[in-house]
mmCIF file of N, CA and C in Angstrom:
data_model
loop_
_atom_site.group_PDB
_atom_site.id
_atom_site.type_symbol
_atom_site.label_atom_id
_atom_site.label_comp_id
_atom_site.label_asym_id
_atom_site.label_seq_id
_atom_site.Cartn_x
_atom_site.Cartn_y
_atom_site.Cartn_z
ATOM 1 N N GLY A 1 0.807 -1.201 0.000
ATOM 2 C CA GLY A 1 0.000 0.000 0.000
ATOM 3 C C GLY A 1 0.842 1.253 0.000
ATOM 4 N N ARG A 2 0.193 2.329 -0.170
ATOM 5 C CA ARG A 2 0.846 3.638 -0.184
ATOM 6 C C ARG A 2 0.669 4.328 1.170
ATOM 7 N N PRO A 3 1.704 5.043 1.638
ATOM 8 C CA PRO A 3 1.545 5.807 2.872
ATOM 9 C C PRO A 3 0.438 6.846 2.708
ATOM 10 N N ALA A 4 -0.372 6.989 3.751
ATOM 11 C CA ALA A 4 -1.469 7.963 3.719
ATOM 12 C C ALA A 4 -1.610 8.598 5.091
ATOM 13 N N SER A 5 -2.140 9.811 5.110
ATOM 14 C CA SER A 5 -2.457 10.457 6.381
ATOM 15 C C SER A 5 -3.838 11.079 6.294
ATOM 16 N N VAL A 6 -4.511 11.089 7.427
ATOM 17 C CA VAL A 6 -5.872 11.611 7.518
ATOM 18 C C VAL A 6 -5.905 12.647 8.627
ATOM 19 N N SER A 7 -6.611 13.742 8.398
ATOM 20 C CA SER A 7 -6.824 14.731 9.457
ATOM 21 C C SER A 7 -8.315 15.013 9.562
ATOM 22 N N LEU A 8 -8.782 15.106 10.786
ATOM 23 C CA LEU A 8 -10.193 15.395 11.045
ATOM 24 C C LEU A 8 -10.283 16.410 12.170
ATOM 25 N N GLY A 9 -11.292 17.257 12.113
ATOM 26 C CA GLY A 9 -11.464 18.225 13.176
ATOM 27 C C GLY A 9 -12.847 18.836 13.145
ATOM 28 N N PHE A 10 -13.086 19.679 14.108
ATOM 29 C CA PHE A 10 -14.345 20.408 14.182
ATOM 30 C C PHE A 10 -13.994 21.826 14.580
ATOM 31 N N GLY A 11 -14.522 22.793 13.850
ATOM 32 C CA GLY A 11 -14.149 24.168 14.132
ATOM 33 C C GLY A 11 -15.330 25.075 14.386
ATOM 34 N N ASP A 12 -15.065 26.114 15.132
ATOM 35 C CA ASP A 12 -16.098 27.124 15.350
ATOM 36 C C ASP A 12 -15.790 28.354 14.495
ATOM 37 N N SER A 13 -16.557 29.366 14.595
ATOM 38 C CA SER A 13 -16.458 30.644 13.880
ATOM 39 C C SER A 13 -16.033 30.480 12.417
ATOM 40 N N ARG A 14 -14.752 30.589 12.119
ATOM 41 C CA ARG A 14 -14.285 30.523 10.733
ATOM 42 C C ARG A 14 -14.725 29.246 10.029
ATOM 43 N N PHE A 15 -14.842 28.163 10.763
ATOM 44 C CA PHE A 15 -15.219 26.881 10.180
ATOM 45 C C PHE A 15 -16.718 26.603 10.283
ATOM 46 N N LEU A 16 -17.491 27.624 10.599
ATOM 47 C CA LEU A 16 -18.957 27.556 10.561
ATOM 48 C C LEU A 16 -19.557 26.507 11.487
ATOM 49 N N ASN A 17 -18.868 26.171 12.567
ATOM 50 C CA ASN A 17 -19.338 25.140 13.503
ATOM 51 C C ASN A 17 -19.618 23.826 12.790
ATOM 52 N N LYS A 18 -18.700 23.447 11.916
ATOM 53 C CA LYS A 18 -18.844 22.222 11.128
ATOM 54 C C LYS A 18 -17.550 21.407 11.186
ATOM 55 N N PRO A 19 -17.631 20.138 10.809
ATOM 56 C CA PRO A 19 -16.417 19.320 10.728
ATOM 57 C C PRO A 19 -15.598 19.665 9.487
ATOM 58 N N PHE A 20 -14.310 19.372 9.550
ATOM 59 C CA PHE A 20 -13.432 19.497 8.393
ATOM 60 C C PHE A 20 -12.455 18.335 8.415
ATOM 61 N N GLY A 21 -11.840 18.046 7.292
ATOM 62 C CA GLY A 21 -10.901 16.940 7.256
ATOM 63 C C GLY A 21 -10.196 16.839 5.929
ATOM 64 N N GLY A 22 -9.154 16.021 5.908
ATOM 65 C CA GLY A 22 -8.378 15.849 4.699
ATOM 66 C C GLY A 22 -7.739 14.486 4.610
ATOM 67 N N LEU A 23 -7.315 14.136 3.410
ATOM 68 C CA LEU A 23 -6.629 12.886 3.131
ATOM 69 C C LEU A 23 -5.469 13.185 2.195
ATOM 70 N N SER A 24 -4.316 12.649 2.494
ATOM 71 C CA SER A 24 -3.134 12.776 1.647
ATOM 72 C C SER A 24 -2.580 11.385 1.395
ATOM 73 N N VAL A 25 -2.348 11.046 0.131
ATOM 74 C CA VAL A 25 -1.842 9.723 -0.242
ATOM 75 C C VAL A 25 -0.572 9.901 -1.075
ATOM 76 N N ALA A 26 0.489 9.224 -0.678
ATOM 77 C CA ALA A 26 1.754 9.291 -1.409
ATOM 78 C C ALA A 26 1.617 8.623 -2.778
ATOM 79 N N LEU A 27 2.053 9.331 -3.805
ATOM 80 C CA LEU A 27 2.086 8.772 -5.157
ATOM 81 C C LEU A 27 3.498 8.339 -5.534
ATOM 82 N N GLY A 28 4.441 8.678 -4.725
ATOM 83 C CA GLY A 28 5.853 8.382 -4.937
ATOM 84 C C GLY A 28 6.628 9.143 -3.883
ATOM 85 N N ASP A 29 7.951 9.206 -4.032
ATOM 86 C CA ASP A 29 8.770 9.900 -3.042
ATOM 87 C C ASP A 29 8.540 11.410 -3.054
ATOM 88 N N LYS A 30 8.157 11.972 -4.209
ATOM 89 C CA LYS A 30 8.046 13.429 -4.322
ATOM 90 C C LYS A 30 6.622 13.947 -4.509
ATOM 91 N N TRP A 31 5.667 13.078 -4.794
ATOM 92 C CA TRP A 31 4.302 13.507 -5.124
ATOM 93 C C TRP A 31 3.264 12.945 -4.150
ATOM 94 N N ASN A 32 2.264 13.742 -3.816
ATOM 95 C CA ASN A 32 1.105 13.302 -3.021
ATOM 96 C C ASN A 32 -0.169 13.766 -3.713
ATOM 97 N N ALA A 33 -1.210 12.970 -3.617
ATOM 98 C CA ALA A 33 -2.553 13.397 -4.017
ATOM 99 C C ALA A 33 -3.264 13.811 -2.732
ATOM 100 N N ILE A 34 -4.003 14.913 -2.791
ATOM 101 C CA ILE A 34 -4.667 15.407 -1.589
ATOM 102 C C ILE A 34 -6.137 15.694 -1.865
ATOM 103 N N GLY A 35 -6.923 15.569 -0.837
ATOM 104 C CA GLY A 35 -8.325 15.940 -0.889
ATOM 105 C C GLY A 35 -8.730 16.411 0.491
ATOM 106 N N GLU A 36 -9.560 17.434 0.563
ATOM 107 C CA GLU A 36 -10.005 17.919 1.854
ATOM 108 C C GLU A 36 -11.377 18.557 1.742
ATOM 109 N N TYR A 37 -12.034 18.642 2.862
ATOM 110 C CA TYR A 37 -13.254 19.420 2.987
ATOM 111 C C TYR A 37 -12.987 20.427 4.094
ATOM 112 N N ASP A 38 -13.102 21.716 3.794
ATOM 113 C CA ASP A 38 -12.723 22.766 4.744
ATOM 114 C C ASP A 38 -13.916 23.483 5.378
ATOM 115 N N SER A 39 -15.037 22.820 5.455
ATOM 116 C CA SER A 39 -16.299 23.348 5.994
ATOM 117 C C SER A 39 -17.040 24.238 5.006
ATOM 118 N N PHE A 40 -16.434 24.518 3.863
ATOM 119 C CA PHE A 40 -17.071 25.330 2.832
ATOM 120 C C PHE A 40 -17.335 24.510 1.574
ATOM 121 N N GLN A 41 -16.291 23.852 1.070
ATOM 122 C CA GLN A 41 -16.387 23.047 -0.137
ATOM 123 C C GLN A 41 -15.190 22.098 -0.205
ATOM 124 N N PRO A 42 -15.249 21.088 -1.072
ATOM 125 C CA PRO A 42 -14.102 20.192 -1.225
ATOM 126 C C PRO A 42 -12.986 20.857 -2.032
ATOM 127 N N ASN A 43 -11.768 20.435 -1.741
ATOM 128 C CA ASN A 43 -10.579 20.856 -2.466
ATOM 129 C C ASN A 43 -9.811 19.597 -2.855
ATOM 130 N N VAL A 44 -9.282 19.555 -4.062
ATOM 131 C CA VAL A 44 -8.477 18.414 -4.510
ATOM 132 C C VAL A 44 -7.224 18.939 -5.193
ATOM 133 N N GLY A 45 -6.148 18.167 -5.123
ATOM 134 C CA GLY A 45 -4.931 18.623 -5.775
ATOM 135 C C GLY A 45 -3.778 17.662 -5.607
ATOM 136 N N VAL A 46 -2.589 18.169 -5.923
ATOM 137 C CA VAL A 46 -1.345 17.415 -5.775
ATOM 138 C C VAL A 46 -0.301 18.304 -5.109
ATOM 139 N N THR A 47 0.602 17.663 -4.392
ATOM 140 C CA THR A 47 1.756 18.371 -3.855
ATOM 141 C C THR A 47 3.017 17.729 -4.424
ATOM 142 N N TYR A 48 4.057 18.546 -4.532
ATOM 143 C CA TYR A 48 5.343 18.094 -5.060
ATOM 144 C C TYR A 48 6.437 18.593 -4.130
ATOM 145 N N ARG A 49 7.317 17.683 -3.723
ATOM 146 C CA ARG A 49 8.478 18.038 -2.905
ATOM 147 C C ARG A 49 9.732 17.745 -3.706
ATOM 148 N N PRO A 50 10.384 18.787 -4.215
ATOM 149 C CA PRO A 50 11.553 18.580 -5.087
ATOM 150 C C PRO A 50 12.684 17.793 -4.433
ATOM 151 N N HIS A 51 12.805 17.879 -3.111
ATOM 152 C CA HIS A 51 13.893 17.195 -2.409
ATOM 153 C C HIS A 51 13.426 15.920 -1.716
ATOM 154 N N GLY A 52 12.269 15.409 -2.122
ATOM 155 C CA GLY A 52 11.783 14.147 -1.576
ATOM 156 C C GLY A 52 10.899 14.329 -0.357
ATOM 157 N N ARG A 53 10.445 13.212 0.143
ATOM 158 C CA ARG A 53 9.465 13.168 1.225
ATOM 159 C C ARG A 53 9.883 13.973 2.451
ATOM 160 N N TYR A 54 11.167 14.021 2.770
ATOM 161 C CA TYR A 54 11.606 14.704 3.989
ATOM 162 C C TYR A 54 12.233 16.065 3.702
ATOM 163 N N GLY A 55 12.041 16.571 2.487
ATOM 164 C CA GLY A 55 12.533 17.909 2.160
ATOM 165 C C GLY A 55 11.663 18.987 2.800
ATOM 166 N N ASN A 56 12.182 20.194 2.863
ATOM 167 C CA ASN A 56 11.472 21.301 3.511
ATOM 168 C C ASN A 56 10.491 22.013 2.593
ATOM 169 N N LEU A 57 10.710 21.974 1.304
ATOM 170 C CA LEU A 57 9.919 22.752 0.351
ATOM 171 C C LEU A 57 8.780 21.919 -0.237
ATOM 172 N N THR A 58 7.563 22.478 -0.251
ATOM 173 C CA THR A 58 6.401 21.807 -0.836
ATOM 174 C C THR A 58 5.687 22.762 -1.777
ATOM 175 N N LEU A 59 5.423 22.313 -2.993
ATOM 176 C CA LEU A 59 4.640 23.074 -3.963
ATOM 177 C C LEU A 59 3.264 22.430 -4.070
ATOM 178 N N LEU A 60 2.215 23.247 -4.189
ATOM 179 C CA LEU A 60 0.845 22.751 -4.211
ATOM 180 C C LEU A 60 0.116 23.275 -5.437
ATOM 181 N N GLY A 61 -0.614 22.407 -6.097
ATOM 182 C CA GLY A 61 -1.556 22.791 -7.146
ATOM 183 C C GLY A 61 -2.881 22.142 -6.793
ATOM 184 N N ALA A 62 -3.947 22.929 -6.708
ATOM 185 C CA ALA A 62 -5.229 22.382 -6.265
ATOM 186 C C ALA A 62 -6.384 23.113 -6.935
ATOM 187 N N PHE A 63 -7.577 22.569 -6.746
ATOM 188 C CA PHE A 63 -8.788 23.167 -7.302
ATOM 189 C C PHE A 63 -9.888 23.100 -6.263
ATOM 190 N N ASN A 64 -10.635 24.190 -6.111
ATOM 191 C CA ASN A 64 -11.844 24.127 -5.303
ATOM 192 C C ASN A 64 -12.979 24.788 -6.061
ATOM 193 N N GLY A 65 -14.196 24.355 -5.758
ATOM 194 C CA GLY A 65 -15.359 24.766 -6.525
ATOM 195 C C GLY A 65 -15.699 26.235 -6.444
ATOM 196 N N LYS A 66 -15.300 26.918 -5.387
ATOM 197 C CA LYS A 66 -15.646 28.330 -5.222
ATOM 198 C C LYS A 66 -14.597 29.262 -5.834
ATOM 199 N N THR A 67 -13.342 28.992 -5.543
ATOM 200 C CA THR A 67 -12.255 29.869 -5.977
ATOM 201 C C THR A 67 -11.669 29.480 -7.321
ATOM 202 N N GLY A 68 -11.658 28.191 -7.634
ATOM 203 C CA GLY A 68 -11.028 27.720 -8.859
ATOM 204 C C GLY A 68 -9.652 27.158 -8.555
ATOM 205 N N TRP A 69 -8.713 27.409 -9.434
ATOM 206 C CA TRP A 69 -7.360 26.862 -9.290
ATOM 207 C C TRP A 69 -6.590 27.598 -8.208
ATOM 208 N N LEU A 70 -5.835 26.835 -7.430
ATOM 209 C CA LEU A 70 -5.024 27.364 -6.340
ATOM 210 C C LEU A 70 -3.584 26.912 -6.520
ATOM 211 N N VAL A 71 -2.644 27.779 -6.176
ATOM 212 C CA VAL A 71 -1.220 27.443 -6.204
ATOM 213 C C VAL A 71 -0.644 27.851 -4.862
ATOM 214 N N GLY A 72 0.180 26.999 -4.288
ATOM 215 C CA GLY A 72 0.761 27.312 -2.992
ATOM 216 C C GLY A 72 2.200 26.867 -2.891
ATOM 217 N N LEU A 73 2.884 27.428 -1.928
ATOM 218 C CA LEU A 73 4.282 27.113 -1.643
ATOM 219 C C LEU A 73 4.421 27.028 -0.133
ATOM 220 N N GLY A 74 5.026 25.964 0.358
ATOM 221 C CA GLY A 74 5.230 25.807 1.796
ATOM 222 C C GLY A 74 6.668 25.487 2.112
ATOM 223 N N ASN A 75 7.123 25.958 3.255
ATOM 224 C CA ASN A 75 8.472 25.666 3.734
ATOM 225 C C ASN A 75 8.357 25.250 5.192
ATOM 226 N N THR A 76 8.806 24.054 5.506
ATOM 227 C CA THR A 76 8.741 23.576 6.880
ATOM 228 C C THR A 76 10.131 23.555 7.491
ATOM 229 N N PHE A 77 10.170 23.657 8.799
ATOM 230 C CA PHE A 77 11.449 23.588 9.488
ATOM 231 C C PHE A 77 11.213 23.025 10.881
ATOM 232 N N ASP A 78 12.256 22.486 11.454
ATOM 233 C CA ASP A 78 12.200 21.887 12.773
ATOM 234 C C ASP A 78 12.704 22.916 13.782
ATOM 235 N N ILE A 79 11.822 23.379 14.667
ATOM 236 C CA ILE A 79 12.228 24.413 15.627
ATOM 237 C C ILE A 79 13.163 23.871 16.697
ATOM 238 N N ARG A 80 13.333 22.547 16.748
ATOM 239 C CA ARG A 80 14.225 21.958 17.741
ATOM 240 C C ARG A 80 15.667 21.952 17.266
ATOM 241 N N ARG A 81 15.927 22.233 15.996
ATOM 242 C CA ARG A 81 17.307 22.244 15.484
ATOM 243 C C ARG A 81 18.103 23.350 16.161
ATOM 244 N N ARG A 82 19.365 23.053 16.386
ATOM 245 C CA ARG A 82 20.235 24.039 17.041
ATOM 246 C C ARG A 82 21.445 24.298 16.223
#
């Protein structure tokens, strides 16, 4: 099988007092397929990590029914590093 992660939650105010959640499934070392419901509408897309699964940089391409196409860039870091 492929590595996958699931997130679920319930939010107030901004999240309209509704549940939200997401699913991410690895397509390879650098690619993931993602899907989520953010209390407003579903979002689907892919993420790409140029330096592999444990790299810091993540690029996102996604689509949601209200806004249309979305592009994102993320950078993660470990605050415990010294």
